[in-house]
Tab-separated table of C-alpha atoms in Angstrom:
chain	number	residue	atom	x	y	z
V	1	MET	CA	35.001	157.957	129.520
V	2	ARG	CA	38.450	157.069	128.268
V	3	TRP	CA	36.936	154.321	126.108
V	4	ASP	CA	34.512	156.776	124.565
V	5	ALA	CA	37.384	159.106	123.693
V	6	LEU	CA	39.402	156.248	122.225
V	7	PHE	CA	36.488	155.068	120.060
V	8	ALA	CA	35.746	158.645	118.960
V	9	ASP	CA	39.399	159.107	117.988
V	10	LEU	CA	39.461	155.806	116.047
V	11	GLU	CA	36.208	156.707	114.267
V	12	SER	CA	37.575	160.108	113.208
V	13	GLN	CA	40.799	158.483	111.937
V	14	PHE	CA	38.751	155.927	109.973
V	15	GLU	CA	36.589	158.698	108.437
V	16	ALA	CA	39.705	160.659	107.474
V	17	LEU	CA	41.177	157.574	105.787
V	18	GLN	CA	37.927	156.975	103.910
V	19	ASP	CA	37.842	160.620	102.757
V	20	GLY	CA	41.470	160.347	101.652
V	21	ASP	CA	40.742	157.133	99.744
V	22	LEU	CA	37.707	158.745	98.107
V	23	TYR	CA	39.705	161.795	97.040
V	24	GLY	CA	42.474	159.548	95.719
V	25	GLU	CA	39.977	157.429	93.797
V	26	VAL	CA	38.284	160.512	92.325
V	27	ALA	CA	41.668	161.925	91.286
V	28	ASP	CA	42.606	158.596	89.671
V	29	ARG	CA	39.336	158.493	87.762
V	30	ILE	CA	39.769	162.085	86.572
V	31	ARG	CA	43.296	161.303	85.358
V	32	ALA	CA	42.003	158.217	83.529
V	33	GLU	CA	39.230	160.213	81.816
V	34	VAL	CA	41.603	163.035	80.840
V	35	GLY	CA	43.904	160.376	79.399
V	36	LYS	CA	41.181	159.478	76.874
V	37	ILE	CA	40.830	163.038	75.492
V	38	THR	CA	42.362	163.518	72.012
V	39	VAL	CA	43.717	166.624	70.301
V	40	LEU	CA	40.584	166.680	68.149
V	41	ASP	CA	38.349	166.563	71.252
V	42	ARG	CA	40.194	169.576	72.665
V	43	LEU	CA	39.930	171.417	69.348
V	44	ARG	CA	36.185	170.675	69.094
V	45	GLY	CA	35.756	172.218	72.524
V	46	ALA	CA	37.258	175.462	71.180
V	47	VAL	CA	35.129	175.867	68.031
V	48	ASN	CA	34.150	179.537	67.556
V	49	THR	CA	37.187	180.658	69.563
V	50	VAL	CA	40.068	182.735	68.209
V	51	VAL	CA	43.200	180.593	68.486
V	52	ARG	CA	46.818	180.797	67.391
V	53	VAL	CA	48.217	177.727	65.653
V	54	GLU	CA	51.916	176.919	65.311
V	55	LEU	CA	52.742	174.726	62.316
V	56	ASN	CA	55.622	172.654	61.003
V	57	ASP	CA	57.388	174.477	58.144
V	58	ALA	CA	54.991	177.466	58.099
V	59	GLU	CA	54.385	180.705	59.979
V	60	PRO	CA	51.906	180.673	62.892
V	61	VAL	CA	48.283	181.416	61.974
V	62	ARG	CA	45.765	183.275	64.136
V	63	GLY	CA	42.058	182.988	63.441
V	64	LEU	CA	38.627	181.766	64.399
V	65	LEU	CA	38.507	177.986	64.754
V	66	SER	CA	35.349	177.365	62.740
V	67	ARG	CA	35.335	173.582	62.168
V	68	VAL	CA	37.129	170.421	63.198
V	69	GLY	CA	37.107	167.346	60.961
V	70	LYS	CA	38.323	163.840	61.654
V	71	ASP	CA	41.954	164.766	60.860
V	72	CYS	CA	42.013	168.508	60.182
V	73	LEU	CA	40.757	171.902	61.286
V	74	LEU	CA	39.539	175.059	59.554
V	75	LEU	CA	40.565	178.558	60.641
V	76	GLU	CA	39.084	181.819	59.361
V	77	THR	CA	41.401	184.824	59.614
V	78	GLU	CA	40.670	188.541	59.762
V	79	ARG	CA	41.873	188.895	56.153
V	80	TYR	CA	38.988	186.730	54.894
V	81	GLU	CA	41.234	183.736	54.397
V	82	GLU	CA	40.431	180.129	55.197
V	83	TRP	CA	43.203	177.879	56.431
V	84	LEU	CA	42.746	174.127	56.173
V	85	ILE	CA	45.298	172.508	58.490
V	86	PRO	CA	45.965	168.775	58.933
V	87	VAL	CA	46.259	167.810	62.597
V	88	THR	CA	49.599	166.144	61.795
V	89	ALA	CA	51.025	169.584	60.939
V	90	LEU	CA	50.246	171.081	64.352
V	91	VAL	CA	53.103	171.977	66.648
V	92	ALA	CA	50.974	173.839	69.226
V	93	VAL	CA	47.586	175.532	69.598
V	94	HIS	CA	47.161	178.503	71.927
V	95	ARG	CA	44.056	179.963	73.645
V	96	LEU	CA	41.904	176.827	73.565
V	97	GLY	CA	40.192	177.183	76.917
V	98	PRO	CA	39.466	174.288	79.276
V	99	TRP	CA	36.809	172.401	77.295
V	100	ALA	CA	36.841	169.229	75.247
V	101	GLU	CA	34.065	167.784	73.140
V	102	PRO	CA	33.980	164.259	71.714
V	103	ALA	CA	32.755	163.620	68.173
V	104	VAL	CA	29.243	162.323	68.596
V	105	GLY	CA	27.600	161.759	65.243
V	106	ALA	CA	28.706	165.158	63.957
V	107	VAL	CA	29.174	165.354	60.205
V	108	GLU	CA	32.338	167.387	60.734
V	109	GLY	CA	33.763	164.582	62.831
V	110	LYS	CA	33.418	162.185	59.897
V	111	LEU	CA	34.685	164.490	57.160
V	112	GLY	CA	38.403	164.287	56.690
V	113	LEU	CA	41.102	166.181	54.887
V	114	ALA	CA	40.600	164.293	51.606
V	115	HIS	CA	36.856	165.141	51.526
V	116	LEU	CA	37.569	168.825	52.089
V	117	LEU	CA	40.368	168.889	49.512
V	118	ARG	CA	38.010	167.312	46.950
V	119	GLY	CA	35.458	170.032	47.694
V	120	ILE	CA	38.082	172.721	47.090
V	121	ALA	CA	39.113	170.979	43.852
V	122	ARG	CA	35.461	170.992	42.724
V	123	ASP	CA	35.191	174.726	43.485
V	124	ARG	CA	38.296	175.390	41.364
V	125	SER	CA	39.393	178.048	43.890
V	126	PRO	CA	42.989	179.188	43.747
V	127	VAL	CA	44.941	178.127	46.846
V	128	THR	CA	48.341	178.413	48.453
V	129	LEU	CA	49.872	175.155	49.690
V	130	PHE	CA	52.431	175.020	52.469
V	131	CYS	CA	54.402	171.781	52.426
V	132	SER	CA	57.133	170.243	54.539
V	133	GLY	CA	60.672	170.499	53.306
V	134	GLY	CA	61.041	174.277	53.350
V	135	GLY	CA	60.476	174.800	49.627
V	136	GLY	CA	58.178	177.730	50.336
V	137	PRO	CA	54.492	178.136	49.559
V	138	VAL	CA	53.157	177.260	46.096
V	139	THR	CA	50.048	178.672	44.450
V	140	GLY	CA	47.585	177.242	41.974
V	141	THR	CA	44.431	175.188	41.635
V	142	ILE	CA	43.916	171.641	42.880
V	143	ASP	CA	43.331	169.397	39.867
V	144	ARG	CA	43.120	165.999	41.589
V	145	VAL	CA	42.887	164.523	45.043
V	146	GLY	CA	43.870	160.889	45.358
V	147	ALA	CA	43.866	158.560	48.321
V	148	ASP	CA	47.131	160.006	49.621
V	149	PHE	CA	48.096	162.874	47.320
V	150	VAL	CA	47.045	166.213	45.846
V	151	GLU	CA	47.924	167.447	42.352
V	152	LEU	CA	48.272	171.198	42.070
V	153	ALA	CA	48.310	173.042	38.746
V	154	GLU	CA	50.731	175.821	39.622
V	155	HIS	CA	49.856	179.319	38.436
V	156	PRO	CA	49.794	182.817	39.945
V	157	LEU	CA	46.958	183.427	42.425
V	158	ASP	CA	45.703	186.418	40.464
V	159	ALA	CA	45.421	184.435	37.214
V	160	PRO	CA	42.656	181.943	36.423
V	161	ARG	CA	43.614	178.313	35.883
V	162	ARG	CA	44.200	178.306	32.140
V	163	ARG	CA	46.561	176.054	30.217
V	164	THR	CA	48.608	179.118	29.233
V	165	GLU	CA	48.976	180.227	32.879
V	166	VAL	CA	49.965	176.832	34.337
V	167	TYR	CA	53.733	176.498	34.541
V	168	ASN	CA	53.938	173.225	36.489
V	169	VAL	CA	51.818	170.374	37.866
V	170	ARG	CA	52.995	169.360	41.309
V	171	LEU	CA	52.093	166.121	43.094
V	172	VAL	CA	52.115	166.572	46.878
V	173	PRO	CA	51.675	163.580	49.198
V	174	THR	CA	49.049	164.564	51.768
V	175	GLN	CA	51.465	163.599	54.549
V	176	SER	CA	53.672	166.496	53.350
V	177	LEU	CA	50.838	169.031	53.382
V	178	ARG	CA	51.211	171.456	56.295
V	179	ALA	CA	48.436	173.925	55.458
V	180	LEU	CA	46.241	175.193	52.659
V	181	ARG	CA	45.169	178.827	52.417
V	182	ARG	CA	42.178	179.923	50.358
V	183	ARG	CA	40.888	183.479	49.915
């Protein structure tokens, strides 16, 4: 009888150790998988969610996260504005939820900031640029988008881009771009 009790006790200890090892292994694997998730994966998991974004050198923006590109995101606000924000300008994003979604063949996942800026330049829409350095927002129309810069013909938002309305042409390195607002 005593041997049966001893073997039963040893078996239960062994099972407990195995369960503990399994839980530890599962936890390690979960940590390893979470370690592979990027900011963009987390943002993709929150598409069609209202989020609040804190930016370098600009006021926070609250809006519907409508798209995520390979290096930027697009927010739509209640005031019918679109905000194109480079991921490098993010300080924090609030209200994401628990999901993440990897880029799997999605067109949005391949389109980057430069592609979207070229589309805005083609549309000739007036925009407001927010840049690092605290110089304040500037308004105008994007004339050119290079490999690593944007040229903005500065003019008032309520005036069309005409030679007589343009008072400056500003070259902005894309690394300095914090956000672009379009109405």
